[in-house]
Coordinates of C-alpha atoms in Angstrom, one line a residue:
M246 CA -33.8 -127.0 108.1
S247 CA -36.8 -126.2 110.2
E248 CA -40.4 -126.8 109.1
N249 CA -41.0 -123.0 108.9
E250 CA -38.0 -122.5 106.7
M251 CA -39.1 -125.4 104.4
E252 CA -42.7 -124.0 104.2
K253 CA -41.3 -120.5 103.3
I254 CA -39.3 -122.0 100.5
N255 CA -42.2 -124.0 99.2
T256 CA -44.7 -121.2 99.2
E257 CA -42.5 -118.3 98.2
E258 CA -42.7 -117.2 94.6
T259 CA -39.8 -118.8 92.6
K260 CA -37.3 -116.1 91.5
V261 CA -34.4 -117.4 89.5
G262 CA -31.1 -115.5 89.0
V263 CA -29.0 -116.4 85.9
Y264 CA -25.3 -115.5 85.9
V265 CA -23.3 -116.0 82.8
C266 CA -19.4 -116.1 83.0
H267 CA -17.1 -114.9 80.3
C268 CA -14.3 -117.1 81.8
G269 CA -11.8 -114.6 80.8
G270 CA -12.6 -115.1 77.1
N271 CA -12.7 -118.9 77.2
I272 CA -16.4 -118.7 76.9
S273 CA -17.1 -115.2 75.5
N274 CA -14.7 -115.5 72.6
T275 CA -17.0 -118.2 71.2
V276 CA -20.4 -117.7 72.8
E277 CA -22.2 -114.4 72.6
V278 CA -22.9 -114.1 76.2
E279 CA -25.1 -111.0 75.8
K280 CA -27.5 -113.0 73.7
V281 CA -27.5 -115.7 76.3
V282 CA -28.4 -113.2 79.0
E283 CA -31.1 -111.6 76.8
A284 CA -32.7 -115.1 76.2
A285 CA -32.4 -116.0 79.9
S286 CA -34.2 -112.8 80.9
K287 CA -37.3 -113.9 79.0
M288 CA -37.4 -117.4 80.6
H289 CA -40.2 -118.2 82.9
G290 CA -39.3 -117.5 86.6
V291 CA -36.1 -115.5 85.8
T292 CA -36.0 -112.2 87.6
V293 CA -32.2 -111.4 87.2
A294 CA -30.0 -112.2 84.3
T295 CA -26.5 -110.8 84.0
H296 CA -22.9 -111.6 82.9
T297 CA -19.5 -110.8 84.2
M298 CA -15.9 -111.7 83.3
F299 CA -15.1 -114.1 86.2
M300 CA -18.1 -115.5 88.1
C301 CA -15.8 -117.4 90.5
S302 CA -14.0 -114.3 91.6
D303 CA -15.1 -112.4 94.7
P304 CA -16.9 -109.7 92.7
G305 CA -18.7 -112.4 90.7
Q306 CA -19.8 -114.2 93.8
D307 CA -20.9 -110.9 95.4
L308 CA -23.4 -110.5 92.4
I309 CA -25.2 -113.6 93.6
I310 CA -24.9 -112.8 97.4
N311 CA -26.2 -109.2 97.0
D312 CA -29.2 -110.3 94.8
I313 CA -30.2 -113.0 97.3
K314 CA -29.9 -110.6 100.3
E315 CA -32.0 -107.9 98.5
G316 CA -34.7 -110.5 97.8
K317 CA -34.4 -110.4 94.1
I318 CA -33.8 -114.2 93.7
N319 CA -34.3 -117.4 95.7
R320 CA -32.9 -119.8 93.0
V321 CA -29.5 -119.6 91.2
V322 CA -28.2 -120.8 87.8
V323 CA -24.6 -120.2 87.0
A324 CA -23.5 -120.7 83.4
A325 CA -19.7 -121.2 83.5
C326 CA -17.1 -123.9 83.3
A327 CA -17.5 -127.5 84.4
P328 CA -19.3 -128.0 87.7
S329 CA -16.4 -130.1 89.1
L330 CA -14.3 -126.9 89.2
H331 CA -16.5 -124.4 90.9
E332 CA -19.8 -125.9 91.9
L333 CA -18.6 -125.9 95.5
T334 CA -17.5 -122.3 95.2
F335 CA -21.0 -121.0 94.3
R336 CA -22.7 -123.3 96.8
N337 CA -20.6 -121.8 99.6
A338 CA -21.4 -118.2 98.3
I339 CA -25.1 -119.1 98.5
L340 CA -24.7 -120.6 101.9
R341 CA -23.2 -117.4 103.3
T342 CA -26.6 -115.6 102.6
G343 CA -28.6 -118.2 104.6
L344 CA -30.3 -119.6 101.5
N345 CA -30.2 -123.4 101.1
P346 CA -27.1 -124.0 98.9
Y347 CA -28.8 -126.8 96.9
L348 CA -31.3 -124.4 95.4
Y349 CA -28.7 -124.0 92.6
V350 CA -28.0 -125.6 89.2
H351 CA -24.7 -125.3 87.4
A352 CA -24.8 -125.0 83.6
N353 CA -21.6 -126.0 81.8
I354 CA -21.2 -123.7 78.7
R355 CA -17.4 -124.0 78.5
E356 CA -16.5 -127.7 78.1
Q357 CA -19.9 -128.5 76.6
V358 CA -20.1 -125.5 74.4
S359 CA -17.3 -123.0 73.8
F360 CA -14.6 -125.7 73.7
V361 CA -16.4 -127.8 71.1
H362 CA -18.6 -125.5 69.0
S363 CA -18.3 -122.2 67.2
G364 CA -20.4 -119.5 65.6
D365 CA -24.2 -119.4 66.0
A366 CA -24.3 -123.1 67.0
A367 CA -22.3 -122.3 70.2
T368 CA -24.7 -119.5 71.3
K369 CA -27.8 -121.6 70.5
K370 CA -26.5 -124.5 72.5
A371 CA -25.5 -122.3 75.4
I372 CA -29.1 -120.9 75.5
A373 CA -30.5 -124.4 75.4
I374 CA -28.3 -125.5 78.4
V375 CA -29.2 -122.4 80.4
A376 CA -32.9 -123.0 79.7
A377 CA -32.6 -126.6 80.8
A378 CA -30.9 -125.4 84.0
V379 CA -33.6 -122.8 84.6
G380 CA -36.3 -125.4 84.1
K381 CA -34.7 -127.8 86.6
V382 CA -33.9 -125.1 89.3
M383 CA -37.7 -124.2 89.2
E384 CA -38.6 -127.7 90.5
I385 CA -35.7 -128.7 92.8
P386 CA -36.4 -128.9 96.6
P387 CA -33.9 -127.7 99.2
L388 CA -31.6 -130.6 100.5
E389 CA -29.9 -131.3 103.7
E390 CA -26.4 -132.8 104.0
T391 CA -26.0 -136.2 105.6
S392 CA -23.8 -136.1 108.8
V393 CA -21.9 -139.2 110.0
S394 CA -19.4 -139.6 112.8
V395 CA -15.8 -140.5 112.0
T396 CA -13.2 -142.8 113.4
D397 CA -10.3 -141.0 114.9
H398 CA -7.7 -143.1 113.1
A399 CA -5.9 -143.1 109.7
T400 CA -4.2 -145.7 107.7
V401 CA -1.2 -145.1 105.4
V402 CA -0.4 -147.6 102.7
G403 CA 3.3 -147.6 101.8
A404 CA 6.3 -146.6 104.0
G405 CA 8.5 -144.7 101.6
V406 CA 9.3 -141.0 102.3
A407 CA 5.7 -140.1 101.4
G408 CA 4.1 -142.6 103.7
L409 CA 6.5 -141.9 106.6
R410 CA 5.9 -138.2 106.4
S411 CA 2.1 -138.5 106.1
A412 CA 2.0 -140.9 109.1
L413 CA 4.2 -138.7 111.3
D414 CA 2.3 -135.5 110.4
M415 CA -1.0 -137.1 111.3
A416 CA 0.4 -138.6 114.5
K417 CA 1.7 -135.2 115.6
R418 CA -1.9 -133.9 115.2
G419 CA -3.2 -136.5 117.6
L420 CA -4.5 -139.1 115.2
K421 CA -3.9 -142.8 115.7
V422 CA -2.1 -144.1 112.6
A423 CA -1.5 -147.5 111.1
L424 CA 1.4 -147.7 108.6
V425 CA 1.1 -150.7 106.3
E426 CA 4.2 -151.6 104.2
K427 CA 4.4 -154.5 101.7
T428 CA 8.1 -155.1 102.2
P429 CA 10.2 -155.8 105.4
F430 CA 11.8 -152.3 105.1
L431 CA 10.9 -148.7 105.5
G432 CA 12.3 -146.0 103.1
G433 CA 10.9 -147.0 99.7
Q434 CA 12.7 -145.9 96.6
T435 CA 14.5 -143.1 98.3
A436 CA 16.6 -145.7 100.1
F437 CA 18.3 -146.5 96.8
L438 CA 19.7 -142.9 96.5
D439 CA 22.8 -141.5 97.9
K440 CA 22.7 -137.7 98.0
L441 CA 19.7 -135.5 97.4
Y442 CA 20.0 -132.5 95.1
P443 CA 20.2 -129.5 95.5
Y444 CA 21.5 -129.4 99.1
G445 CA 23.5 -132.6 99.2
D446 CA 21.5 -134.2 102.1
K447 CA 22.2 -137.9 102.5
A448 CA 19.2 -140.0 101.6
S449 CA 20.1 -142.4 104.4
D450 CA 19.9 -139.5 107.0
V451 CA 16.5 -138.5 105.7
I452 CA 15.2 -142.1 105.8
S453 CA 16.8 -142.7 109.2
T454 CA 15.4 -139.5 110.8
L455 CA 11.9 -140.1 109.5
S456 CA 11.9 -143.8 110.3
K457 CA 13.0 -143.3 113.9
A458 CA 10.5 -140.5 114.5
V459 CA 7.7 -142.9 113.2
L460 CA 8.9 -145.9 115.0
T461 CA 9.1 -144.1 118.4
H462 CA 5.9 -142.2 118.1
P463 CA 3.2 -143.6 120.4
N464 CA 0.4 -142.9 118.0
I465 CA 1.8 -144.9 115.1
E466 CA 1.6 -148.7 114.6
V467 CA 3.9 -150.0 111.9
Y468 CA 3.0 -153.3 110.0
T469 CA 5.7 -154.5 107.6
C470 CA 5.3 -157.5 105.2
A471 CA 1.6 -156.4 105.0
E472 CA -1.0 -155.7 102.4
V473 CA -4.6 -154.4 102.4
I474 CA -6.7 -157.3 101.0
K475 CA -10.2 -156.1 101.7
Q476 CA -12.1 -152.9 102.2
E477 CA -15.6 -152.1 103.5
G478 CA -17.3 -149.0 104.7
Y479 CA -17.2 -145.4 103.7
I480 CA -15.6 -142.0 104.5
G481 CA -14.8 -141.8 108.2
N482 CA -15.8 -145.4 108.8
F483 CA -13.7 -147.7 106.7
K484 CA -12.9 -151.3 107.7
L485 CA -9.7 -152.7 106.2
T486 CA -8.5 -156.3 106.3
V487 CA -4.7 -156.5 106.3
A488 CA -2.8 -159.7 105.6
R489 CA 0.8 -160.1 106.9
K490 CA 2.9 -162.9 105.4
P491 CA 6.6 -164.0 105.5
P492 CA 8.6 -162.8 102.5
V493 CA 9.6 -165.2 99.8
D494 CA 11.6 -162.9 97.6
E495 CA 15.3 -164.0 97.6
L496 CA 16.6 -160.4 97.6
E497 CA 14.5 -159.4 100.5
L498 CA 15.6 -162.5 102.5
S499 CA 19.2 -161.7 101.7
N500 CA 18.8 -158.1 102.8
M501 CA 17.0 -159.2 105.9
E502 CA 20.1 -161.3 106.9
K503 CA 22.2 -158.2 106.5
A504 CA 19.8 -156.3 108.8
A505 CA 19.7 -158.9 111.5
S506 CA 22.2 -157.0 113.6
A507 CA 21.4 -153.5 112.4
G508 CA 18.2 -153.0 114.5
N509 CA 16.4 -149.9 113.4
E510 CA 19.5 -148.5 111.7
F511 CA 19.5 -147.6 108.0
I512 CA 21.0 -150.3 105.7
P513 CA 22.5 -148.7 102.5
F514 CA 20.4 -149.2 99.4
V515 CA 17.9 -151.2 101.3
G516 CA 16.2 -149.1 104.0
V517 CA 15.3 -149.5 107.7
F518 CA 14.4 -153.0 108.9
H519 CA 11.8 -152.6 111.5
N520 CA 11.0 -156.0 113.0
S521 CA 10.8 -159.7 112.2
P522 CA 8.2 -160.8 109.6
P523 CA 5.5 -163.3 110.7
E524 CA 6.3 -166.9 110.5
A525 CA 3.0 -167.7 108.8
R526 CA 0.2 -165.7 107.1
E527 CA -2.0 -163.8 109.5
E528 CA -4.9 -161.4 109.0
F529 CA -6.4 -158.6 111.1
D530 CA -8.9 -155.8 110.7
L531 CA -8.4 -152.0 111.0
E532 CA -11.2 -149.6 111.8
T533 CA -10.1 -146.4 110.2
G534 CA -11.5 -143.0 109.2
A535 CA -9.2 -142.1 106.3
I536 CA -6.8 -143.7 104.0
V537 CA -3.6 -142.2 102.6
I538 CA -2.1 -144.1 99.6
A539 CA 1.6 -143.7 99.4
T540 CA 2.6 -146.8 97.3
G541 CA 5.3 -145.0 95.3
F542 CA 6.6 -145.8 91.8
A543 CA 8.4 -148.6 90.1
P544 CA 11.8 -148.0 88.4
H545 CA 11.9 -148.9 84.7
V546 CA 14.0 -151.9 84.1
P547 CA 15.5 -152.0 80.6
K548 CA 14.8 -154.9 78.4
Q549 CA 17.4 -157.4 77.4
G550 CA 19.4 -155.6 74.7
E551 CA 17.9 -152.1 75.2
F552 CA 21.0 -149.9 74.5
G553 CA 23.0 -153.1 75.2
Y554 CA 21.6 -153.7 78.6
K555 CA 22.4 -157.2 79.9
D556 CA 24.1 -157.9 76.6
H557 CA 27.2 -156.0 77.8
P558 CA 28.3 -155.7 81.5
E559 CA 29.5 -152.2 80.7
V560 CA 25.9 -151.0 80.3
I561 CA 24.4 -150.1 83.8
T562 CA 21.5 -148.0 85.1
L563 CA 21.9 -144.7 86.9
R564 CA 20.8 -146.4 90.1
D565 CA 23.8 -148.9 89.6
L566 CA 26.1 -145.9 89.1
V567 CA 24.8 -144.1 92.2
K568 CA 25.4 -147.2 94.3
E569 CA 29.0 -147.6 92.8
L570 CA 29.9 -143.9 93.5
S571 CA 28.6 -144.3 97.1
E572 CA 30.5 -147.4 97.8
N573 CA 33.7 -146.5 95.9
K574 CA 35.0 -143.2 97.5
N575 CA 38.3 -143.4 95.7
S576 CA 39.6 -140.3 93.8
G577 CA 42.2 -140.1 91.0
D578 CA 42.5 -139.2 87.4
Y579 CA 40.1 -141.8 86.1
L580 CA 37.0 -143.5 87.5
T581 CA 37.3 -147.2 88.1
V582 CA 34.4 -149.6 88.0
N583 CA 34.8 -153.3 88.6
G584 CA 38.5 -152.9 88.3
K585 CA 38.2 -151.3 84.9
T586 CA 39.5 -147.8 84.1
I587 CA 36.8 -145.6 82.7
R588 CA 38.5 -143.3 80.1
C589 CA 35.2 -142.2 78.5
M590 CA 31.6 -142.8 79.4
A591 CA 28.3 -142.1 77.9
M592 CA 25.1 -141.2 79.7
I593 CA 21.8 -141.9 77.8
H594 CA 18.7 -139.9 78.9
C595 CA 15.0 -140.9 78.7
V596 CA 15.3 -144.6 78.9
G597 CA 11.8 -145.8 79.7
S598 CA 10.4 -142.2 79.7
R599 CA 8.6 -140.1 77.1
Q600 CA 8.0 -143.2 75.0
I601 CA 6.1 -142.8 71.7
E602 CA 4.0 -145.4 70.0
G603 CA 5.7 -146.7 66.8
I604 CA 9.2 -145.7 68.0
H605 CA 9.5 -147.4 71.4
E606 CA 8.7 -150.9 72.3
P607 CA 5.9 -151.4 74.9
D608 CA 6.6 -153.3 78.1
E609 CA 5.4 -156.8 78.9
N610 CA 1.9 -155.5 79.5
G611 CA 1.8 -153.7 76.1
K612 CA 2.1 -150.3 77.7
L613 CA 4.3 -147.3 77.0
N614 CA 5.3 -144.7 79.5
P615 CA 4.7 -141.2 77.9
N616 CA 5.7 -139.2 81.0
C617 CA 8.8 -137.3 81.6
S618 CA 10.2 -138.8 84.8
R619 CA 11.4 -135.3 85.8
T620 CA 14.3 -136.3 88.0
C621 CA 16.5 -138.3 85.6
C622 CA 18.3 -135.2 84.0
T623 CA 19.3 -133.8 87.3
G624 CA 20.3 -137.2 88.5
L625 CA 22.6 -137.8 85.6
L626 CA 24.1 -134.3 85.8
H627 CA 24.6 -134.7 89.6
S628 CA 26.5 -137.9 89.0
A629 CA 28.5 -136.5 86.1
L630 CA 29.7 -133.7 88.2
E631 CA 30.6 -135.9 91.1
I632 CA 32.7 -138.0 88.7
K633 CA 34.3 -134.9 87.2
N634 CA 35.2 -133.6 90.6
R635 CA 36.7 -136.9 91.8
H636 CA 38.1 -138.2 88.4
P637 CA 38.7 -135.1 86.2
E638 CA 40.3 -137.1 83.3
T639 CA 37.2 -139.3 82.6
E640 CA 35.5 -137.9 79.6
I641 CA 31.7 -137.8 79.9
F642 CA 29.1 -137.5 77.1
N643 CA 25.4 -136.8 77.9
I644 CA 23.3 -138.1 75.1
Y645 CA 19.9 -136.5 75.4
R646 CA 16.6 -135.6 73.8
D647 CA 16.0 -132.6 76.0
I648 CA 17.6 -131.4 79.2
R649 CA 14.9 -130.8 81.7
T650 CA 16.6 -129.5 84.8
Y651 CA 13.5 -127.9 86.4
G652 CA 13.4 -126.6 90.0
R653 CA 15.5 -124.3 92.1
S654 CA 19.3 -124.4 91.3
H655 CA 18.9 -127.3 88.9
E656 CA 19.7 -125.3 85.8
E657 CA 22.9 -124.1 87.5
L658 CA 23.8 -127.8 87.7
Y659 CA 23.6 -128.1 83.9
A660 CA 25.8 -125.0 83.5
E661 CA 28.4 -126.2 86.0
A662 CA 28.6 -129.6 84.3
S663 CA 29.1 -128.0 80.9
G664 CA 31.7 -125.7 82.4
K665 CA 33.7 -128.7 83.7
G666 CA 33.9 -130.3 80.3
V667 CA 30.8 -132.6 80.2
K668 CA 29.9 -132.9 76.6
F669 CA 26.3 -132.9 75.3
V670 CA 24.9 -134.6 72.2
R671 CA 21.2 -134.1 71.3
F672 CA 19.4 -136.8 69.4
G673 CA 15.9 -136.5 67.8
V674 CA 13.1 -138.8 68.9
E675 CA 13.2 -140.7 65.6
N676 CA 16.9 -141.2 65.8
Q677 CA 17.5 -143.3 68.9
P678 CA 21.1 -143.9 69.9
V679 CA 22.6 -147.2 69.0
V680 CA 25.1 -149.2 71.1
K681 CA 27.6 -151.5 69.3
K682 CA 30.8 -153.3 70.2
N683 CA 33.9 -151.1 69.8
E684 CA 36.9 -152.4 67.8
D685 CA 39.5 -149.8 68.8
G686 CA 40.3 -150.5 72.4
Y687 CA 37.0 -149.3 74.1
A688 CA 34.4 -151.7 75.2
L689 CA 31.5 -150.1 73.3
S690 CA 30.4 -147.3 71.1
V691 CA 27.3 -145.2 71.0
F692 CA 26.2 -143.9 67.6
A693 CA 24.0 -140.9 67.8
K694 CA 22.8 -138.3 65.2
D695 CA 23.4 -134.9 66.8
S696 CA 20.4 -132.6 65.9
L697 CA 22.5 -129.6 66.9
M698 CA 24.9 -130.5 64.1
Q699 CA 22.4 -131.1 61.3
N700 CA 21.9 -134.7 62.3
E701 CA 25.6 -135.6 61.7
E702 CA 26.2 -139.0 63.2
L703 CA 28.8 -139.1 66.0
E704 CA 30.5 -142.1 67.4
V705 CA 31.1 -141.9 71.2
P706 CA 33.6 -144.6 72.4
A707 CA 32.8 -145.7 75.9
D708 CA 34.2 -147.9 78.6
L709 CA 30.9 -147.4 80.5
I710 CA 27.3 -146.6 79.4
V711 CA 24.8 -145.3 82.0
L712 CA 21.1 -145.5 81.3
A713 CA 18.8 -142.9 83.0
T714 CA 15.8 -145.1 83.7
G715 CA 12.5 -143.4 84.5
M716 CA 9.6 -143.8 86.9
K717 CA 6.6 -145.9 86.0
P718 CA 3.5 -146.6 88.0
G719 CA 3.8 -149.1 90.8
E720 CA 1.9 -152.4 90.6
I721 CA -1.2 -151.6 92.7
E722 CA -4.0 -152.9 90.5
P723 CA -5.5 -155.0 93.4
L724 CA -5.6 -151.8 95.5
I725 CA -7.3 -149.9 92.8
D726 CA -10.1 -152.4 92.6
L727 CA -10.4 -152.7 96.4
L728 CA -10.6 -148.9 97.1
K729 CA -12.6 -148.1 93.9
I730 CA -10.0 -145.4 92.9
H731 CA -9.0 -144.5 89.4
C732 CA -5.7 -144.2 87.4
G733 CA -5.1 -142.3 84.2
A734 CA -4.1 -143.7 80.9
D735 CA -0.4 -143.5 82.1
G736 CA -1.2 -145.8 85.0
F737 CA -0.6 -143.2 87.8
L738 CA -3.4 -142.6 90.3
L739 CA -5.8 -139.7 89.4
E740 CA -6.5 -136.8 91.7
V741 CA -9.9 -135.0 91.4
H742 CA -8.3 -131.7 90.3
P743 CA -4.6 -130.6 90.5
K744 CA -5.5 -127.1 91.7
L745 CA -8.8 -127.2 93.3
R746 CA -8.7 -130.6 95.0
P747 CA -5.2 -131.8 94.9
V748 CA -4.2 -135.2 96.5
E749 CA -8.0 -136.1 96.7
V750 CA -9.5 -139.0 94.7
F751 CA -13.2 -139.4 93.7
T752 CA -13.7 -141.9 96.6
A753 CA -14.3 -139.7 99.6
G754 CA -11.9 -140.1 102.5
I755 CA -9.0 -141.4 100.4
Y756 CA -6.0 -139.3 99.6
L757 CA -2.8 -139.6 97.5
A758 CA 0.7 -138.9 98.6
G759 CA 3.8 -138.8 96.5
T760 CA 4.8 -140.6 93.4
C761 CA 1.8 -142.9 93.2
Q762 CA 0.1 -140.0 91.4
A763 CA 3.0 -138.7 89.2
P764 CA 6.8 -138.6 88.9
M765 CA 8.2 -136.3 91.7
D766 CA 11.4 -135.6 93.4
V767 CA 11.8 -136.0 97.2
T768 CA 11.0 -132.4 98.0
E769 CA 7.7 -132.6 96.0
T770 CA 6.9 -136.0 97.5
T771 CA 7.1 -134.7 101.0
A772 CA 5.0 -131.6 100.1
A773 CA 2.3 -133.9 98.7
A774 CA 2.5 -136.2 101.7
A775 CA 2.1 -133.2 104.0
A776 CA -0.9 -132.1 102.0
A777 CA -2.6 -135.5 102.2
A778 CA -1.9 -135.7 106.0
S779 CA -3.4 -132.2 106.3
K780 CA -6.6 -133.2 104.4
A781 CA -7.1 -136.3 106.4
S782 CA -6.5 -134.6 109.7
I783 CA -9.1 -131.8 108.8
L784 CA -11.6 -134.6 107.9
L785 CA -11.1 -136.5 111.1
S786 CA -10.5 -133.6 113.6
K787 CA -14.2 -132.5 113.7
G788 CA -15.6 -135.9 114.9
E789 CA -18.1 -135.9 112.0
V790 CA -18.3 -135.2 108.3
N791 CA -21.1 -133.7 106.2
L792 CA -21.8 -135.6 103.0
E793 CA -23.5 -134.3 99.9
P794 CA -27.2 -135.2 99.6
F795 CA -27.2 -136.3 96.0
I796 CA -27.7 -139.9 96.9
S797 CA -30.1 -142.8 96.0
K798 CA -33.3 -143.3 97.9
V799 CA -35.6 -146.3 97.8
D800 CA -39.4 -146.1 97.8
K801 CA -39.9 -149.3 99.7
E802 CA -43.6 -149.5 98.8
Q803 CA -42.5 -150.0 95.2
C804 CA -39.5 -152.2 96.0
A805 CA -39.9 -155.8 94.8
K806 CA -36.7 -157.0 96.6
C807 CA -35.5 -158.4 93.2
L808 CA -31.8 -157.8 94.1
T809 CA -31.1 -155.9 90.8
C810 CA -29.8 -152.9 92.7
I811 CA -27.3 -155.1 94.5
R812 CA -26.0 -156.5 91.2
A813 CA -25.8 -153.1 89.6
C814 CA -24.0 -151.1 92.4
P815 CA -20.2 -150.8 91.8
F816 CA -19.7 -149.9 95.5
D817 CA -21.7 -152.8 97.1
V818 CA -23.9 -150.4 99.0
P819 CA -27.5 -151.7 98.8
V820 CA -28.8 -154.4 101.2
I821 CA -32.1 -156.1 101.2
E822 CA -34.1 -155.7 104.5
E823 CA -37.4 -157.2 105.4
D824 CA -39.4 -154.3 104.0
G825 CA -37.3 -153.7 100.9
A826 CA -33.9 -152.5 99.7
Y827 CA -31.9 -150.1 101.9
I828 CA -29.2 -147.7 100.7
N829 CA -26.9 -146.3 103.4
P830 CA -26.8 -142.6 102.7
A831 CA -23.3 -142.3 104.0
A832 CA -22.0 -145.0 101.7
C833 CA -23.8 -144.0 98.5
Y834 CA -21.8 -142.2 95.8
G835 CA -24.8 -141.1 93.8
C836 CA -23.6 -142.8 90.6
G837 CA -27.2 -143.7 89.6
A838 CA -26.4 -147.3 88.5
C839 CA -29.1 -148.6 90.8
V840 CA -31.6 -146.0 89.6
S841 CA -31.3 -146.9 85.9
A842 CA -31.3 -150.7 86.7
C843 CA -34.3 -150.9 89.0
P844 CA -37.1 -152.4 86.9
G845 CA -39.8 -151.1 89.1
G846 CA -38.6 -147.4 89.3
A847 CA -38.4 -147.7 93.1
I848 CA -35.1 -145.8 93.3
S849 CA -34.4 -142.1 92.7
I850 CA -31.6 -139.7 93.3
A851 CA -32.1 -136.3 94.9
H852 CA -32.4 -133.5 92.3
Y853 CA -32.6 -136.1 89.5
D854 CA -36.2 -137.5 89.8
N855 CA -38.6 -137.6 86.9
V856 CA -40.2 -134.2 87.8
E857 CA -36.9 -132.4 87.8
I858 CA -35.5 -134.1 84.7
G859 CA -38.8 -133.5 82.8
S860 CA -38.7 -129.8 83.6
Q861 CA -35.1 -129.7 82.5
V862 CA -35.9 -131.4 79.2
R863 CA -38.9 -129.1 78.6
G864 CA -36.7 -126.1 79.2
A865 CA -34.1 -127.2 76.6
I866 CA -36.8 -128.0 74.1
T867 CA -38.4 -124.5 74.4
S868 CA -35.1 -122.7 74.4
G869 CA -35.3 -122.1 70.6
M870 CA -38.6 -120.3 71.0
V871 CA -37.4 -118.1 73.8
A872 CA -34.2 -117.2 71.9
S873 CA -36.2 -116.2 68.8
E874 CA -38.7 -113.9 70.6

């Protein structure tokens, strides 16, 4: 911003526009927005006060744009939903007029008012919040974004379908990409599948095609048996330390022996073996501009005795069944598993998914998995149909809480299975199925109370029981701490907002791809991976990135170099220089920890200094007098 523009803003009479949103009734059904507008119109400095149904809509934004262009206002207050949803929307609208987009304050009267209050109290609080926002906007100066150059390189952590797809998409856009995989194999959990519904694609073909494209692309460097162990820097300029080490897991070593002669070919139910692991631990650094996390999920492993698992060899998981059907291509009246004829089998849904405290036992870490894993129902039905088509005399019972066959053509799968004689027994959440030894010639029996038959208990004799085990978060706690990202109560990684900022995390420059953030099928995983690759490519394609100016700044004349800010900062940003503390504006997240900790008051955050906060507080205090005039 030029000196003339700054002088004009500083000398021009302050004229505030207040715009109150109905939010389609989410606000106006509780808050009397007309009273809020009336009170706002009487506040010092306010020249325009109005309301509309949806401020975030184009007509709503046009109200602000037109009032600025006509010279009616030069400061903006929007009273609407949470700023995390639409603050950027209104800043961009203001920017289009040529006004500094930071001469704006957002007042949250939905989450902080209409969602938690009712009656006169809601309206009075809304007026107070608007008054505080008007008080603050009167004092804030225009701000300029910080611009930093970016490194034309991206790093993908995890080489399942999501990681392979993200890496390939970015490489095709001209970026250099490092693909870091913890195991010796590419393919992730998808490598343990056979066919992908609804089109019947072979999982091995999908993995092979992606892997070959990645391994032969000149812009991609693949590191297996590797983990990120250290992270420094900030958006566009990360420095990662990667450690490679030889595998010690017996299963991995056994699979590597199988892969010795396979080259880069797919190994069934293992993946693609890329190259030999290191003979000893080694470390190296990566200078990278963006990070895509594609660490996937971990399959639930039933406990000893859970529905007879490990107590009886006839109890297997769906993953075991998929492998058996893939390796055993025989047909005939009855399915045969391990030399045993399967006359009747039971499939139990929701094992390790949709768990409820007090009903299900927590895992070894004391946690439950409340999520629906979303793919299990379709997986069981797909396998049931395959068995019925190849072995029509084998009876199949699906014992379920709910059938959740979401997605295109999935419901048809349920109808087809029912039409071919697959039987369905629905149990209530408090009446879990029980597996016992059978005394009448079958290996086991499943006892289940069918809620569709007034909770009458049925006994299902079974030569085989298949457990549909769900998805749970992968073990990435060290990565969470390293990258300063967050997970939800369910353990999956959190995106900023599923609609407005999908695949983004709160740490700028880091993106999520696939099942590290939620249970997904392969189609959804690749879509999320493509979205993450697109976000990272857009970030790095411009050569520089603009960062928000709400960052900490040190008054070095007041700084005592006491190191308090260094101890307080969760992102390790402050450093002590000869003349005082220095905070890199590109690395600062504006959390305010250093501001509150500094004993000498030498640190402040733009738009949150004592003058602005004091004016905000005075506005809230005097709001009652304004509303009663």
